[in-house]
Coordinates of C-alpha atoms in Angstrom, one line a residue:
X21 CA 0.0 0.0 0.0
X22 CA 1.4 3.4 -1.0
X23 CA 1.4 6.1 1.6
X24 CA 0.5 9.5 0.3
X25 CA 0.9 12.3 2.8
X26 CA -0.6 14.8 0.3
X27 CA -4.0 13.2 0.4
X28 CA -6.7 15.5 2.0
X29 CA -7.7 12.6 4.3
X30 CA -4.2 12.1 5.6
X31 CA -3.3 14.0 8.8
X32 CA 0.5 14.4 9.2
X33 CA 2.1 14.1 12.6
X34 CA 5.0 16.5 13.3
X35 CA 7.3 17.1 16.2
X36 CA 6.0 19.5 18.9
X37 CA 9.5 20.5 19.8
X38 CA 10.9 23.7 18.5
X39 CA 14.5 24.4 17.5
X40 CA 14.7 27.3 20.0
X41 CA 14.9 29.9 17.2
X42 CA 18.0 28.4 15.7
X43 CA 18.4 27.7 12.0
X44 CA 17.2 24.2 11.0
X45 CA 20.4 23.8 9.1
X46 CA 22.6 24.4 12.1
X47 CA 24.8 21.6 13.3
X48 CA 23.9 22.4 16.9
X49 CA 21.3 20.0 18.3
X50 CA 18.3 21.9 19.6
X51 CA 18.1 21.8 23.4
X52 CA 14.5 20.5 23.1
X53 CA 16.0 17.2 21.7
X54 CA 18.7 16.8 24.4
X55 CA 18.2 13.9 26.9
X56 CA 15.6 14.5 29.5
X57 CA 14.0 17.4 27.8
X58 CA 10.5 16.0 27.8
X59 CA 10.2 16.1 31.6
X60 CA 9.0 19.6 32.3
X61 CA 9.3 23.2 31.2
X62 CA 11.8 23.7 34.1
X63 CA 14.3 21.3 32.8
X64 CA 14.3 22.9 29.4
X65 CA 14.7 26.4 30.9
X66 CA 17.6 25.2 33.1
X67 CA 19.5 23.6 30.2
X68 CA 18.9 26.6 27.9
X69 CA 20.3 29.0 30.6
X70 CA 23.4 26.9 31.1
X71 CA 23.7 25.5 27.5
X72 CA 27.5 26.0 27.2
X73 CA 28.2 24.0 30.3
X74 CA 25.8 21.2 29.3
X75 CA 27.0 21.0 25.7
X76 CA 30.5 20.0 27.1
X77 CA 28.8 17.1 28.9
X78 CA 27.0 16.0 25.8
X79 CA 30.1 16.1 23.7
X80 CA 33.1 16.0 26.0
X81 CA 36.6 16.6 24.5
X82 CA 38.3 13.4 23.4
X83 CA 41.2 12.3 25.6
X84 CA 40.9 15.5 27.6
X85 CA 42.7 15.5 31.0
X86 CA 40.9 15.9 34.3
X87 CA 40.7 19.2 36.1
X88 CA 44.2 19.7 37.4
X89 CA 43.5 22.3 40.1
X90 CA 40.5 22.6 42.4
X91 CA 38.8 26.0 42.7
X92 CA 37.3 27.5 45.8
X93 CA 33.8 28.8 45.2
X94 CA 31.1 30.5 47.4
X95 CA 27.5 29.4 47.7
X96 CA 26.4 32.5 45.9
X97 CA 28.3 31.4 42.8
X98 CA 26.1 28.3 42.4
X99 CA 22.9 29.9 43.7
X100 CA 20.1 29.5 41.1
X101 CA 16.5 30.6 41.0
X102 CA 13.7 29.4 38.8
X103 CA 10.4 31.2 38.6
X104 CA 6.9 29.7 37.7
X105 CA 4.7 32.4 36.4
X106 CA 1.5 30.6 37.4
X107 CA -0.6 33.7 37.8
X108 CA -0.5 34.7 34.2
X109 CA 0.7 31.7 32.2
X110 CA -2.4 29.6 31.7
X111 CA -0.6 26.8 29.8
X112 CA 2.1 26.4 32.5
X113 CA -0.6 26.4 35.2
X114 CA -2.5 23.6 33.5
X115 CA 0.7 21.5 33.1
X116 CA 1.2 21.6 36.9
X117 CA -2.4 21.5 38.2
X118 CA -3.6 18.5 40.2
X119 CA -7.3 17.6 40.8
X120 CA -7.3 19.7 44.0
X121 CA -6.0 22.9 42.4
X122 CA -2.6 22.5 43.9
X123 CA 0.8 21.8 42.3
X124 CA 1.4 18.2 41.2
X125 CA 3.9 17.1 43.8
X126 CA 5.4 14.4 41.5
X127 CA 6.3 17.0 38.9
X128 CA 7.8 19.3 41.5
X129 CA 10.0 16.4 42.7
X130 CA 11.3 16.1 39.1
X131 CA 12.0 19.8 39.0
X132 CA 13.8 19.8 42.3
X133 CA 16.1 17.0 41.2
X134 CA 16.8 18.8 37.9
X135 CA 17.6 22.1 39.6
X136 CA 19.9 20.3 42.2
X137 CA 21.7 18.7 39.3
X138 CA 22.2 22.0 37.5
X139 CA 23.6 23.6 40.7
X140 CA 26.0 20.7 41.2
X141 CA 27.3 21.1 37.6
X142 CA 27.6 24.8 38.1
X143 CA 29.7 24.4 41.3
X144 CA 32.0 21.7 39.7
X145 CA 32.5 23.6 36.4
X146 CA 36.1 25.0 35.9
X147 CA 35.1 26.9 32.8
X148 CA 38.0 25.2 30.9
X149 CA 36.8 23.7 27.7
X150 CA 40.0 21.6 27.4
X151 CA 39.4 19.4 30.6
X152 CA 36.9 16.6 30.8
X153 CA 33.8 17.3 32.9
X154 CA 32.8 15.3 35.9
X155 CA 30.0 12.8 36.0
X156 CA 27.6 14.0 38.7
X157 CA 24.8 11.7 40.0
X158 CA 22.1 11.9 42.6
X159 CA 23.4 9.8 45.6
X160 CA 20.6 10.6 48.1
X161 CA 17.8 12.8 49.1
X162 CA 18.3 13.8 52.8
X163 CA 14.7 15.0 53.3
X164 CA 11.9 16.9 51.6
X165 CA 9.4 18.6 53.9
X166 CA 6.2 20.3 52.9
X167 CA 5.5 23.2 55.2
X168 CA 2.2 24.4 53.6
X169 CA 0.1 23.6 50.6
X170 CA 1.3 24.9 47.3
X171 CA -1.3 26.6 45.1
X172 CA -1.1 26.4 41.3
X173 CA -2.7 29.8 40.9
X174 CA 0.0 31.8 42.7
X175 CA 3.5 32.5 41.3
X176 CA 6.2 30.2 42.7
X177 CA 10.0 30.2 42.8
X178 CA 12.7 27.7 43.8
X179 CA 16.0 29.0 45.1
X180 CA 18.9 26.6 45.6
X181 CA 22.7 26.6 46.2
X182 CA 25.5 24.3 47.3
X183 CA 25.7 24.4 51.1
X184 CA 28.4 21.8 51.8
X185 CA 31.1 19.8 50.0
X186 CA 33.2 16.8 51.0
X187 CA 35.9 15.3 48.9
X188 CA 33.7 14.0 46.2
X189 CA 30.2 14.7 47.5
X190 CA 28.0 17.9 47.4
X191 CA 24.9 18.8 49.3
X192 CA 22.4 21.2 47.8
X193 CA 19.6 22.9 49.6
X194 CA 16.5 24.0 47.8
X195 CA 13.7 26.3 49.1
X196 CA 10.3 26.4 47.3
X197 CA 8.8 29.8 48.0
X198 CA 5.3 31.0 47.5
X199 CA 4.2 34.3 49.0
X200 CA 0.7 35.3 49.9
X201 CA -0.2 39.0 50.1
X202 CA -1.0 38.8 53.8
X203 CA 2.4 37.2 54.6
X204 CA 5.0 39.9 55.5
X205 CA 7.5 37.5 57.1
X206 CA 9.7 35.9 54.4
X207 CA 10.2 32.7 56.4
X208 CA 6.4 32.1 56.2
X209 CA 6.7 32.1 52.4
X210 CA 8.9 28.9 52.3
X211 CA 6.5 26.2 51.4
X212 CA 8.9 23.3 51.0
X213 CA 12.6 22.5 51.8
X214 CA 14.7 19.8 50.2
X215 CA 18.3 18.6 50.5
X216 CA 19.9 16.6 47.7
X217 CA 23.3 14.9 47.8
X218 CA 25.3 14.4 44.6
X219 CA 28.5 12.5 44.1
X220 CA 31.2 13.2 41.5
X221 CA 32.8 10.5 39.3
X222 CA 35.5 10.7 36.7
X223 CA 33.7 10.5 33.4
X224 CA 36.4 8.3 32.0
X225 CA 37.4 6.0 34.8
X226 CA 34.2 6.0 36.8
X227 CA 36.2 6.5 40.1
X228 CA 35.4 9.0 42.8
X229 CA 36.6 12.5 41.8
X230 CA 37.4 15.5 43.9
X231 CA 35.1 18.5 43.6
X232 CA 35.7 22.2 44.0
X233 CA 36.0 23.5 47.5
X234 CA 33.3 25.7 49.2
X235 CA 33.8 28.8 51.2
X236 CA 30.7 30.0 53.0
X237 CA 30.6 33.7 53.5
X238 CA 27.5 34.8 55.5
X239 CA 26.5 33.6 59.0
X240 CA 23.6 31.7 57.5
X241 CA 25.8 30.0 55.0
X242 CA 28.3 29.0 57.7
X243 CA 25.4 27.6 59.8
X244 CA 24.1 25.5 56.9
X245 CA 27.6 24.2 56.2
X246 CA 28.0 23.1 59.8
X247 CA 24.6 21.4 59.9
X248 CA 25.4 19.5 56.6
X249 CA 28.8 18.5 58.0
X250 CA 27.1 17.0 61.1
X251 CA 24.6 15.1 58.8
X252 CA 27.5 13.7 56.8
X253 CA 29.3 12.5 59.8
X254 CA 26.1 10.8 61.1
X255 CA 25.6 9.1 57.7
X256 CA 29.2 7.8 57.8
X257 CA 28.8 6.5 61.4
X258 CA 25.6 4.6 60.5
X259 CA 27.4 3.0 57.5
X260 CA 30.3 1.9 59.7
X261 CA 28.3 0.8 62.7
X262 CA 25.3 -0.6 60.9
X263 CA 22.1 -1.0 63.0
X264 CA 21.6 -3.7 65.6
X265 CA 18.3 -4.2 67.4
X266 CA 18.8 -3.4 71.0
X267 CA 17.3 -5.7 73.7
X268 CA 14.4 -3.4 74.2
X269 CA 13.6 -3.3 70.5
X270 CA 13.8 -7.1 70.2
X271 CA 11.2 -7.2 73.0
X272 CA 9.0 -5.0 70.8
X273 CA 8.9 -7.5 68.0
X274 CA 6.7 -9.9 70.0
X275 CA 3.7 -7.5 70.6
X276 CA 4.0 -6.3 67.0
X277 CA 3.7 -9.8 65.7
X278 CA 1.0 -11.0 68.2
X279 CA -1.9 -9.3 66.4
X280 CA -0.6 -10.4 63.0
X281 CA -0.7 -14.0 64.2
X282 CA -4.3 -13.6 65.1
X283 CA -5.1 -12.3 61.6
X284 CA -3.3 -15.4 60.1
X285 CA -4.6 -18.1 62.5
X286 CA -8.0 -16.7 63.7
X287 CA -9.1 -14.1 61.1
X288 CA -12.7 -14.0 62.4
X289 CA -11.4 -12.8 65.8
X290 CA -9.0 -10.2 64.5
X291 CA -9.2 -6.6 65.4
X292 CA -11.5 -4.9 62.9
X293 CA -9.6 -1.6 63.4
X294 CA -6.4 -3.2 62.1
X295 CA -5.2 -4.5 58.8
X296 CA -2.2 -6.7 57.8
X297 CA 0.7 -4.8 56.2
X298 CA 0.6 -7.1 53.2
X299 CA -3.0 -6.3 52.5
X300 CA -2.1 -2.6 51.9
X301 CA 0.3 -3.4 49.0
X302 CA 0.1 -1.9 45.5
X303 CA 2.5 -2.5 42.6
X304 CA 3.3 -1.3 39.1
X305 CA 6.0 -1.9 36.6
X306 CA 7.5 -0.3 33.5
X307 CA 10.2 -0.6 31.0
X308 CA 12.6 2.4 31.2
X309 CA 12.5 4.3 27.9
X310 CA 15.2 6.5 26.2
X311 CA 13.0 9.6 26.7
X312 CA 13.4 9.2 30.5
X313 CA 17.2 9.3 30.4
X314 CA 19.4 12.1 31.8
X315 CA 22.4 13.7 30.2
X316 CA 24.6 10.8 31.2
X317 CA 22.3 8.3 29.4
X318 CA 20.8 6.8 32.6
X319 CA 17.3 7.2 34.0
X320 CA 16.6 10.6 35.5
X321 CA 16.4 10.4 39.3
X322 CA 13.6 12.9 39.4
X323 CA 11.6 10.5 37.1
X324 CA 12.0 7.7 39.6
X325 CA 10.9 10.0 42.5
X326 CA 7.9 11.1 40.5
X327 CA 6.7 7.5 39.8
X328 CA 7.4 6.5 43.4
X329 CA 5.3 9.4 44.7
X330 CA 2.4 8.6 42.5
X331 CA 2.3 5.0 43.7
X332 CA 2.7 6.1 47.4
X333 CA -0.1 8.7 47.0
X334 CA -2.4 6.0 45.5
X335 CA -1.5 3.6 48.3
X336 CA -2.4 6.1 51.0
X337 CA -5.6 7.0 49.1
X338 CA -6.8 3.4 48.9
X339 CA -5.8 2.8 52.5
X340 CA -7.5 5.9 54.1
X341 CA -10.5 6.0 51.8
X342 CA -10.0 9.8 51.6
X343 CA -7.7 12.1 49.6
X344 CA -4.3 12.1 51.3
X345 CA -2.2 15.2 52.0
X346 CA 1.5 14.9 51.4
X347 CA 3.8 15.9 54.3
X348 CA 7.4 14.7 53.6
X349 CA 9.8 12.4 51.8
X350 CA 12.3 10.9 54.2
X351 CA 15.9 10.0 53.5
X352 CA 16.3 8.2 50.1
X353 CA 19.5 6.5 48.9
X354 CA 20.1 5.8 45.2
X355 CA 21.7 2.4 45.7
X356 CA 22.3 1.6 42.0
X357 CA 21.8 3.3 38.7
X358 CA 18.8 2.5 36.5
X359 CA 19.5 2.2 32.8
X360 CA 17.5 2.6 29.6
X361 CA 15.7 -0.7 28.9
X362 CA 15.7 -1.9 32.5
X363 CA 12.5 -3.5 33.8
X364 CA 11.6 -1.4 36.8
X365 CA 9.1 -2.8 39.4
X366 CA 7.7 -0.6 42.1
X367 CA 6.0 -2.1 45.2
X368 CA 4.4 -0.1 48.0
X369 CA 2.7 -0.7 51.3
X370 CA 1.6 1.3 54.3
X371 CA 4.4 0.5 56.8
X372 CA 2.7 2.0 59.9
X373 CA 0.3 4.7 61.1
X374 CA 0.5 7.2 63.9
X375 CA -2.8 8.1 65.4
X376 CA -1.9 10.1 68.5
X377 CA -3.2 13.3 67.0
X378 CA -6.8 12.6 65.7
X379 CA -6.7 15.9 63.7
X380 CA -3.6 14.8 61.8
X381 CA -3.2 11.0 61.6
X382 CA 0.1 10.1 59.9
X383 CA 0.4 7.4 57.2
X384 CA 3.9 6.2 56.4
X385 CA 4.2 4.6 53.0
X386 CA 7.2 2.6 51.8
X387 CA 8.0 2.3 48.1
X388 CA 10.7 -0.1 46.9
X389 CA 12.1 0.1 43.4
X390 CA 13.5 -3.1 42.0
X391 CA 15.6 -3.3 38.8
X392 CA 14.7 -6.7 37.4
X393 CA 16.5 -8.6 34.7
X394 CA 14.4 -11.6 33.6
X395 CA 17.1 -13.0 31.2
X396 CA 19.5 -13.7 34.1
X397 CA 16.8 -14.1 36.8
X398 CA 18.1 -11.1 38.7
X399 CA 16.3 -8.5 40.8
X400 CA 18.1 -5.7 42.8
X401 CA 16.8 -2.9 44.8
X402 CA 17.7 0.5 43.3
X403 CA 15.8 2.7 45.8
X404 CA 13.7 2.6 48.9
X405 CA 11.5 5.7 49.4
X406 CA 9.5 6.6 52.5
X407 CA 6.6 9.1 52.2
X408 CA 4.5 10.5 55.0
X409 CA 0.9 11.5 54.3
X410 CA -2.0 12.8 56.4
X411 CA -5.7 13.3 55.4
X412 CA -7.0 16.5 54.0
X413 CA -9.2 18.2 56.7
X414 CA -11.9 19.2 54.2
X415 CA -12.1 15.6 53.0
X416 CA -12.3 14.2 56.5
X417 CA -15.2 16.5 57.4
X418 CA -17.3 14.9 54.6
X419 CA -17.0 11.4 56.0
X420 CA -18.8 10.5 59.2
X421 CA -17.1 8.1 61.5
X422 CA -13.8 8.4 59.7
X423 CA -11.0 6.3 61.3
X424 CA -7.5 5.3 60.2
X425 CA -6.7 1.6 60.8
X426 CA -3.6 0.2 62.5
X427 CA -1.2 -1.7 60.4
X428 CA 0.1 -5.0 61.8
X429 CA 3.0 -7.2 60.5
X430 CA 2.6 -10.9 59.8
X431 CA 6.3 -11.7 59.6
X432 CA 9.4 -10.9 61.7
X433 CA 10.9 -9.2 58.6
X434 CA 8.0 -6.8 58.3
X435 CA 8.2 -6.1 62.1
X436 CA 11.9 -5.3 61.8
X437 CA 11.3 -2.9 58.9
X438 CA 8.7 -1.1 61.0
X439 CA 11.0 -0.7 64.0
X440 CA 13.9 0.4 61.9
X441 CA 11.8 3.0 60.1
X442 CA 10.4 4.4 63.4
X443 CA 13.9 4.4 64.8
X444 CA 15.2 6.4 61.8
X445 CA 12.5 9.1 62.5
X446 CA 14.2 9.9 65.9
X447 CA 17.7 11.0 64.9
X448 CA 18.1 13.1 68.1
X449 CA 17.8 10.0 70.3
X450 CA 20.3 8.1 68.2
X451 CA 23.0 10.7 68.3

């Protein structure tokens, strides 16, 4: 059958990307076609603004030497601000709107990771086109805390900078700011805070590479540096010491498992206000596509967080029976990279609930990402995410007799995961 595109009944399909005003005959690849460009308008804007730096990453000089001398930089040199003109840009507003007229949190997580990556590249750049650039990857998310709901009808900005560096690691702090007219105190305008940790690798050898030094100038910058230094030391201590259940915690396993055994052995007599952990599970799977890759050819960390958030939100929604309200992402480690073509399986469950405050019951959801290779019968954990949700007050008011159920483990492994997670939420007691 001959295909005739000139037929009046034929509707041609064309690319929605633009060449950013450049001549179509130009040898420069349009930024809209660079890896990762489909993710959000923010990623495109970030790469456009720093195009010279990122072009070096896309096409590094062959056999170029590594950076020979480290530079000392200040936090202000990496500070970057992005602005969402929600109040007047209808298209942008619709791209980020969720069903409850707030910003889609999964998309915002993508943007935070993209901005943190840009800031890390900015700090590590030596502005020398003859040296090979570093490979910078997301190693961990220390914590993301939502302080107030984020409206999609009000202008928004994200401000971030490097606040601490080690030998080959960098910590970036991001503040999401949304100001209301009645808020005169700037601190009240911060809607969300996030801390990302990146590590540097030599792009040729893959080994850890030293990064530029950081010299904090203001009292605030010095305070943030000291805080980040303390967090780094605590992370190292936990890696060295590991975690062993103390006698008191071992004793806690028994009462946790007692109710679970009743569910398994005598389900008719089980507590109707409780549910087995395994009965809260949801799962989805996907093949990682080339369009989801970052500039280094691997799957964008923000994409993984976005998918994990959507599954966690759905898990909390089904569990509570009401629309959940996101509160925070706890510490996340990126244990292994995810490559294009990988079969990624995401499993979630409600790990535990906290019901001490009836006005704000807390739901802790665990999402585990597995990279699965059926050809060699292999499955490895790439990430474990922990999300905390509550229930929207306006939704709770519409449901008489609303009550959050307790979650009980059926196995010792599940009980240990619960205890370890609750222990991790009390860092002050562990220091």
